[in-house]
Amino acid sequence: LHSIDDLESIEVDAIIQKIPELLNCQLSSDDDCTKRFDAFLRVNPNVICIDPPNNVRLLLWRHEQFLLIEKAMKSSDLADRICVPPFCTLDLKDPAINVKRMHAASLKFPLICKPLSSHGDERAHSALVCMPLRSYNESVKSFNLTFVFQMALLFNKEGLEQISYPTLVQQFWNHDGALFKVAVIGDKTFVVMRPSIKNLEMADNRKPLFFNSHTASKFNRDGPLGDLKNDKDLDRFQTFCDGPLFVKVAALLRQTFGIDLFGFDVIRLTKGESSVERTGPEWAIVDLNYFPSYDKIPHFYHHLENLVREKLSLPLLPDPPSEDC
């Protein structure tokens, strides 16, 4: 479906939603489309929604999102294994206040600046998928929304003069240019390795490096961000992939946010850089997104259908052979 109004004319048992207006932080609460969708769910409490709008909204702002992740990790038995890099929000271009906030958050250069919104405002299209009991609607394949994340790497205090405010600044930890992207579909967890930002260090005379987050996950040995050339360069990191840990983290995040379709990015910290990294957790969560593309996930539609079947208390389809990291 492509309109909220269409819901009134059909029999609906379950909805898989990825509504751009809901993911737009500026529109999420006030937009007419989201209001009508919220109203539909209120007057149809028996309709299963994957995922509930109020739960999805918990992910929209990075600061609040990181606070929830940080709290969940610290209160779990995973606290000594995985964490969230230190962060803080800088509201205005005020050097004195910003330096004080960064010091209070134990931030040191280099830093990575991220938009306050965790989901961009540029989107390809809107889609609703309704799942009657009697059929599985393959139009779910139309889900492919593009988000644009503009970020920056700061190497010194002077860089704070060249960025836009407000912004979230987070500690950049070296991780040898390898990123573990974890995709979650209900209780199913999948890991895909991608290149990331190469190891960096503080530099007094280096200007900020502005980039799109999509660029950071592409191979580019000669570029300013990464030094991995191809998949073979990532092979040496496969042995570090901690599948059991990622499954536990996925379950904890699923419980914390009350959602079933999401992805999170994990890095493995380079050893020997600071006292924090030597004595603290080996892993860090650096991003969390609602309903990622799933383009590299095997049998995605099979697992999505089983998620809906589980929600509707229907028999599950047999799982295909697993593909562990």
Short mmCIF file of C-alpha atoms in Angstrom, two decimals:
data_model
loop_
_atom_site.label_atom_id
_atom_site.label_comp_id
_atom_site.label_asym_id
_atom_site.label_seq_id
_atom_site.Cartn_x
_atom_site.Cartn_y
_atom_site.Cartn_z
CA LEU A 1 0.00 0.00 0.00
CA HIS A 2 1.10 3.57 -0.59
CA SER A 3 -1.50 5.47 1.44
CA ILE A 4 -2.77 5.33 5.00
CA ASP A 5 -6.28 5.83 3.63
CA ASP A 6 -6.10 2.46 1.84
CA LEU A 7 -6.06 0.68 5.20
CA GLU A 8 -9.72 1.46 5.74
CA SER A 9 -10.81 -0.41 2.61
CA ILE A 10 -9.18 -3.82 3.21
CA GLU A 11 -9.04 -6.53 5.84
CA VAL A 12 -5.78 -6.20 7.76
CA ASP A 13 -4.23 -8.63 10.22
CA ALA A 14 -0.66 -7.32 10.29
CA ILE A 15 1.25 -4.31 8.99
CA ILE A 16 4.95 -4.04 8.22
CA GLN A 17 5.63 -0.33 8.13
CA LYS A 18 8.46 1.92 7.10
CA ILE A 19 6.83 5.31 6.77
CA PRO A 20 9.24 8.16 5.89
CA GLU A 21 7.17 10.72 7.79
CA LEU A 22 7.49 8.58 10.92
CA LEU A 23 11.28 8.46 10.56
CA ASN A 24 11.55 12.21 10.04
CA CYS A 25 12.31 13.71 13.44
CA GLN A 26 10.76 17.02 12.43
CA LEU A 27 7.51 15.38 11.30
CA SER A 28 7.16 12.29 13.46
CA SER A 29 4.77 13.74 16.04
CA ASP A 30 2.91 16.40 14.06
CA ASP A 31 2.63 15.09 10.50
CA ASP A 32 -0.92 14.28 9.36
CA CYS A 33 0.18 10.95 7.90
CA THR A 34 1.67 9.73 11.17
CA LYS A 35 -1.32 11.02 13.15
CA ARG A 36 -3.72 9.07 10.95
CA PHE A 37 -1.60 5.94 11.20
CA ASP A 38 -1.43 6.24 14.99
CA ALA A 39 -5.21 6.73 15.06
CA PHE A 40 -5.77 3.66 12.88
CA LEU A 41 -3.72 1.51 15.26
CA ARG A 42 -5.56 2.88 18.29
CA VAL A 43 -8.99 1.98 16.91
CA ASN A 44 -7.73 -1.37 15.59
CA PRO A 45 -5.86 -2.83 18.58
CA ASN A 46 -5.99 -6.35 17.13
CA VAL A 47 -3.88 -5.36 14.12
CA ILE A 48 -0.23 -6.35 14.60
CA CYS A 49 2.18 -3.55 13.66
CA ILE A 50 5.82 -4.32 12.90
CA ASP A 51 7.09 -2.12 14.36
CA PRO A 52 4.90 0.08 16.64
CA PRO A 53 5.45 3.78 15.82
CA ASN A 54 6.00 4.80 19.44
CA ASN A 55 8.78 2.23 19.75
CA VAL A 56 10.39 3.31 16.49
CA ARG A 57 10.42 6.91 17.71
CA LEU A 58 12.83 5.87 20.47
CA LEU A 59 15.50 5.53 17.78
CA LEU A 60 15.02 8.87 16.03
CA TRP A 61 17.37 11.05 18.08
CA ARG A 62 20.95 9.85 18.47
CA HIS A 63 21.56 11.28 21.93
CA GLU A 64 18.50 9.63 23.45
CA GLN A 65 19.16 6.45 21.47
CA PHE A 66 22.73 6.17 22.75
CA LEU A 67 21.57 6.86 26.30
CA LEU A 68 19.13 3.94 26.11
CA ILE A 69 21.76 1.63 24.62
CA GLU A 70 24.33 2.69 27.20
CA LYS A 71 21.91 2.12 30.08
CA ALA A 72 20.89 -1.29 28.73
CA MET A 73 24.49 -2.43 28.28
CA LYS A 74 25.66 -1.21 31.68
CA SER A 75 22.80 -2.98 33.45
CA SER A 76 23.39 -6.28 31.63
CA ASP A 77 25.99 -9.02 31.89
CA LEU A 78 27.53 -7.69 28.67
CA ALA A 79 28.93 -4.51 30.24
CA ASP A 80 32.50 -5.81 30.35
CA ARG A 81 32.41 -6.87 26.70
CA ILE A 82 30.64 -4.13 24.74
CA CYS A 83 29.87 -0.44 25.27
CA VAL A 84 28.91 2.83 23.58
CA PRO A 85 31.80 5.25 22.88
CA PRO A 86 31.55 8.43 25.02
CA PHE A 87 29.42 11.16 23.46
CA CYS A 88 27.75 14.49 24.11
CA THR A 89 25.57 17.02 22.28
CA LEU A 90 26.91 20.46 21.41
CA ASP A 91 24.05 22.92 20.94
CA LEU A 92 25.78 26.12 19.88
CA LYS A 93 29.05 27.37 18.47
CA ASP A 94 30.42 28.32 21.87
CA PRO A 95 34.03 27.12 22.33
CA ALA A 96 34.13 27.54 26.11
CA ILE A 97 30.89 25.65 26.76
CA ASN A 98 31.67 22.99 24.17
CA VAL A 99 35.13 22.24 25.54
CA LYS A 100 33.64 21.99 29.04
CA ARG A 101 30.97 19.55 27.85
CA MET A 102 33.52 17.46 25.99
CA HIS A 103 35.76 17.33 29.03
CA ALA A 104 32.82 16.25 31.22
CA ALA A 105 32.11 13.44 28.74
CA SER A 106 35.79 12.36 28.74
CA LEU A 107 36.11 13.08 25.03
CA LYS A 108 39.49 13.38 23.35
CA PHE A 109 40.44 14.02 19.74
CA PRO A 110 39.90 12.61 17.20
CA LEU A 111 36.12 12.85 17.37
CA ILE A 112 33.32 12.01 14.97
CA CYS A 113 30.43 14.45 14.52
CA LYS A 114 27.01 13.02 13.72
CA PRO A 115 23.61 14.62 13.01
CA LEU A 116 21.25 14.64 15.97
CA SER A 117 18.74 12.75 13.85
CA SER A 118 19.60 9.09 13.37
CA HIS A 119 17.56 8.92 10.16
CA GLY A 120 18.03 11.30 7.26
CA ASP A 121 15.38 13.46 5.64
CA GLU A 122 15.95 12.30 2.04
CA ARG A 123 13.83 9.29 1.23
CA ALA A 124 13.05 7.36 -1.91
CA HIS A 125 9.42 6.51 -1.23
CA SER A 126 6.88 5.51 1.37
CA ALA A 127 5.45 2.04 1.74
CA LEU A 128 3.05 0.06 3.84
CA VAL A 129 2.76 -3.70 3.63
CA CYS A 130 -0.37 -5.32 5.00
CA MET A 131 -0.37 -9.03 5.75
CA PRO A 132 -3.78 -10.78 5.67
CA LEU A 133 -3.92 -14.18 7.33
CA ARG A 134 -4.45 -15.86 3.98
CA SER A 135 -1.52 -14.53 2.03
CA TYR A 136 1.99 -13.11 2.14
CA ASN A 137 2.32 -9.88 0.24
CA GLU A 138 5.62 -9.86 -1.64
CA SER A 139 5.35 -6.14 -2.19
CA VAL A 140 7.57 -5.92 0.90
CA LYS A 141 10.37 -6.13 -1.65
CA SER A 142 9.71 -2.48 -2.45
CA PHE A 143 11.35 -1.44 0.82
CA ASN A 144 14.53 0.41 -0.08
CA LEU A 145 14.70 3.81 1.54
CA THR A 146 17.85 5.89 1.22
CA PHE A 147 19.07 7.88 4.19
CA VAL A 148 21.76 10.53 3.89
CA PHE A 149 24.06 10.96 6.88
CA GLN A 150 26.54 13.83 6.73
CA MET A 151 29.33 13.44 9.27
CA ALA A 152 32.72 14.89 10.09
CA LEU A 153 35.97 13.83 11.73
CA LEU A 154 37.61 16.36 14.03
CA PHE A 155 41.30 16.19 14.88
CA ASN A 156 41.68 19.28 17.09
CA LYS A 157 39.77 22.11 18.81
CA GLU A 158 40.01 24.31 15.74
CA GLY A 159 37.76 21.87 13.94
CA LEU A 160 34.90 22.85 16.25
CA GLU A 161 34.82 26.21 14.47
CA GLN A 162 34.05 24.63 11.10
CA ILE A 163 31.10 22.35 11.83
CA SER A 164 27.37 23.01 11.94
CA TYR A 165 25.43 23.08 15.19
CA PRO A 166 23.70 21.47 16.96
CA THR A 167 25.63 18.23 16.60
CA LEU A 168 26.47 15.07 18.48
CA VAL A 169 30.17 14.44 19.00
CA GLN A 170 31.41 10.97 19.85
CA GLN A 171 34.77 9.50 20.68
CA PHE A 172 36.44 7.98 17.63
CA TRP A 173 38.14 4.72 18.53
CA ASN A 174 40.54 3.07 16.13
CA HIS A 175 39.24 -0.27 14.90
CA ASP A 176 41.57 -1.16 12.02
CA GLY A 177 39.05 -0.05 9.41
CA ALA A 178 36.65 -2.97 9.86
CA LEU A 179 32.94 -2.70 10.66
CA PHE A 180 30.61 -5.49 11.74
CA LYS A 181 27.09 -4.67 10.53
CA VAL A 182 24.51 -6.71 12.42
CA ALA A 183 21.03 -7.07 10.92
CA VAL A 184 18.13 -8.26 13.07
CA ILE A 185 14.85 -9.84 11.96
CA GLY A 186 13.01 -10.81 15.12
CA ASP A 187 15.13 -13.45 16.84
CA LYS A 188 17.31 -13.94 13.75
CA THR A 189 20.68 -12.19 13.65
CA PHE A 190 23.02 -11.81 10.67
CA VAL A 191 26.47 -10.24 10.39
CA VAL A 192 27.98 -8.62 7.32
CA MET A 193 31.49 -7.16 7.37
CA ARG A 194 32.16 -3.85 5.68
CA PRO A 195 35.15 -1.51 5.45
CA SER A 196 35.17 1.44 7.81
CA ILE A 197 37.28 4.46 8.71
CA LYS A 198 40.98 3.72 9.02
CA ASN A 199 42.96 4.29 12.21
CA LEU A 200 43.42 7.98 13.04
CA GLU A 201 45.26 10.12 15.55
CA MET A 202 45.05 13.64 16.90
CA ALA A 203 46.65 16.23 14.59
CA ASP A 204 47.05 19.89 15.53
CA ASN A 205 47.16 21.15 11.95
CA ARG A 206 44.62 18.89 10.26
CA LYS A 207 41.32 20.28 9.05
CA PRO A 208 38.00 18.48 9.64
CA LEU A 209 37.18 15.70 7.24
CA PHE A 210 33.56 15.84 6.05
CA PHE A 211 31.98 12.76 4.53
CA ASN A 212 28.80 10.81 3.88
CA SER A 213 28.50 7.74 6.09
CA HIS A 214 27.81 5.58 3.04
CA THR A 215 31.26 6.52 1.73
CA ALA A 216 32.93 5.18 4.85
CA SER A 217 31.61 1.68 4.19
CA LYS A 218 33.11 1.41 0.71
CA PHE A 219 36.51 0.06 -0.27
CA ASN A 220 38.93 2.89 -1.03
CA ARG A 221 42.59 2.32 -0.27
CA ASP A 222 43.61 5.64 -1.80
CA GLY A 223 40.89 7.77 -0.19
CA PRO A 224 41.08 9.81 3.03
CA LEU A 225 38.75 7.50 4.98
CA GLY A 226 39.67 3.87 4.45
CA ASP A 227 42.67 1.74 3.58
CA LEU A 228 40.98 -1.57 2.74
CA LYS A 229 40.96 -2.41 -0.96
CA ASN A 230 38.62 -5.38 -1.33
CA ASP A 231 36.92 -8.29 0.43
CA LYS A 232 40.22 -10.10 0.80
CA ASP A 233 41.43 -7.29 3.05
CA LEU A 234 38.48 -8.02 5.34
CA ASP A 235 39.15 -11.75 5.52
CA ARG A 236 41.64 -11.40 8.37
CA PHE A 237 38.91 -9.91 10.57
CA GLN A 238 36.50 -12.82 10.11
CA THR A 239 38.11 -14.74 12.97
CA PHE A 240 37.21 -11.90 15.34
CA CYS A 241 33.48 -12.06 14.55
CA ASP A 242 31.76 -12.85 17.85
CA GLY A 243 28.44 -14.24 16.68
CA PRO A 244 27.22 -15.35 20.14
CA LEU A 245 27.90 -11.88 21.56
CA PHE A 246 26.06 -10.17 18.71
CA VAL A 247 23.05 -12.44 19.24
CA LYS A 248 22.93 -11.43 22.92
CA VAL A 249 23.27 -7.74 22.05
CA ALA A 250 20.52 -8.03 19.43
CA ALA A 251 18.18 -9.63 21.97
CA LEU A 252 18.93 -6.90 24.51
CA LEU A 253 18.33 -4.10 21.99
CA ARG A 254 15.16 -5.81 20.77
CA GLN A 255 13.88 -5.83 24.34
CA THR A 256 15.05 -2.29 25.10
CA PHE A 257 13.40 -0.65 22.10
CA GLY A 258 10.53 -3.08 21.54
CA ILE A 259 11.25 -3.50 17.83
CA ASP A 260 11.97 -6.47 15.56
CA LEU A 261 13.48 -4.96 12.41
CA PHE A 262 16.72 -3.05 12.98
CA GLY A 263 20.45 -3.07 12.43
CA PHE A 264 23.40 -1.98 14.51
CA ASP A 265 27.07 -1.36 13.73
CA VAL A 266 29.82 -2.76 15.92
CA ILE A 267 33.57 -2.15 15.95
CA ARG A 268 36.37 -4.14 17.58
CA LEU A 269 38.73 -1.72 19.28
CA THR A 270 42.38 -1.63 18.31
CA LYS A 271 44.42 -2.59 21.36
CA GLY A 272 47.08 -0.53 23.08
CA GLU A 273 45.89 2.98 22.29
CA SER A 274 44.68 4.22 25.66
CA SER A 275 44.05 3.04 29.18
CA VAL A 276 40.32 3.04 28.43
CA GLU A 277 40.70 0.70 25.49
CA ARG A 278 43.17 -1.61 27.26
CA THR A 279 41.02 -2.15 30.32
CA GLY A 280 37.51 -1.64 28.94
CA PRO A 281 35.28 -3.66 26.63
CA GLU A 282 36.68 -5.03 23.39
CA TRP A 283 33.62 -4.07 21.34
CA ALA A 284 31.60 -0.88 20.83
CA ILE A 285 28.22 -0.08 19.28
CA VAL A 286 28.53 2.97 17.06
CA ASP A 287 25.17 3.10 15.28
CA LEU A 288 21.61 1.76 15.40
CA ASN A 289 19.08 2.07 12.58
CA TYR A 290 15.49 1.05 12.10
CA PHE A 291 14.71 -1.29 9.20
CA PRO A 292 18.02 -1.31 7.29
CA SER A 293 18.23 -2.40 3.66
CA TYR A 294 18.88 -6.11 4.36
CA ASP A 295 20.31 -6.32 0.83
CA LYS A 296 23.15 -8.64 1.89
CA ILE A 297 21.04 -10.85 4.15
CA PRO A 298 20.31 -14.35 2.81
CA HIS A 299 16.67 -15.45 2.69
CA PHE A 300 15.46 -12.09 4.01
CA TYR A 301 11.87 -12.50 2.83
CA HIS A 302 11.68 -15.99 4.30
CA HIS A 303 12.70 -14.69 7.73
CA LEU A 304 10.41 -11.69 7.42
CA GLU A 305 7.46 -13.94 6.63
CA ASN A 306 8.27 -16.14 9.62
CA LEU A 307 8.39 -13.05 11.84
CA VAL A 308 4.87 -12.15 10.73
CA ARG A 309 3.73 -15.74 11.15
CA GLU A 310 5.10 -15.75 14.69
CA LYS A 311 3.25 -12.52 15.51
CA LEU A 312 0.03 -14.02 14.16
CA SER A 313 0.57 -17.38 15.92
CA LEU A 314 0.79 -19.22 12.60
CA PRO A 315 3.02 -22.25 11.86
CA LEU A 316 6.56 -21.23 10.92
CA LEU A 317 8.26 -22.23 7.69
CA PRO A 318 11.36 -24.44 8.05
CA ASP A 319 14.53 -22.38 8.17
CA PRO A 320 17.01 -22.63 5.27
CA PRO A 321 20.65 -23.53 6.06
CA SER A 322 22.21 -20.93 8.35
CA GLU A 323 25.06 -18.68 7.24
CA ASP A 324 27.07 -17.67 10.28
CA CYS A 325 29.76 -15.03 10.27
#
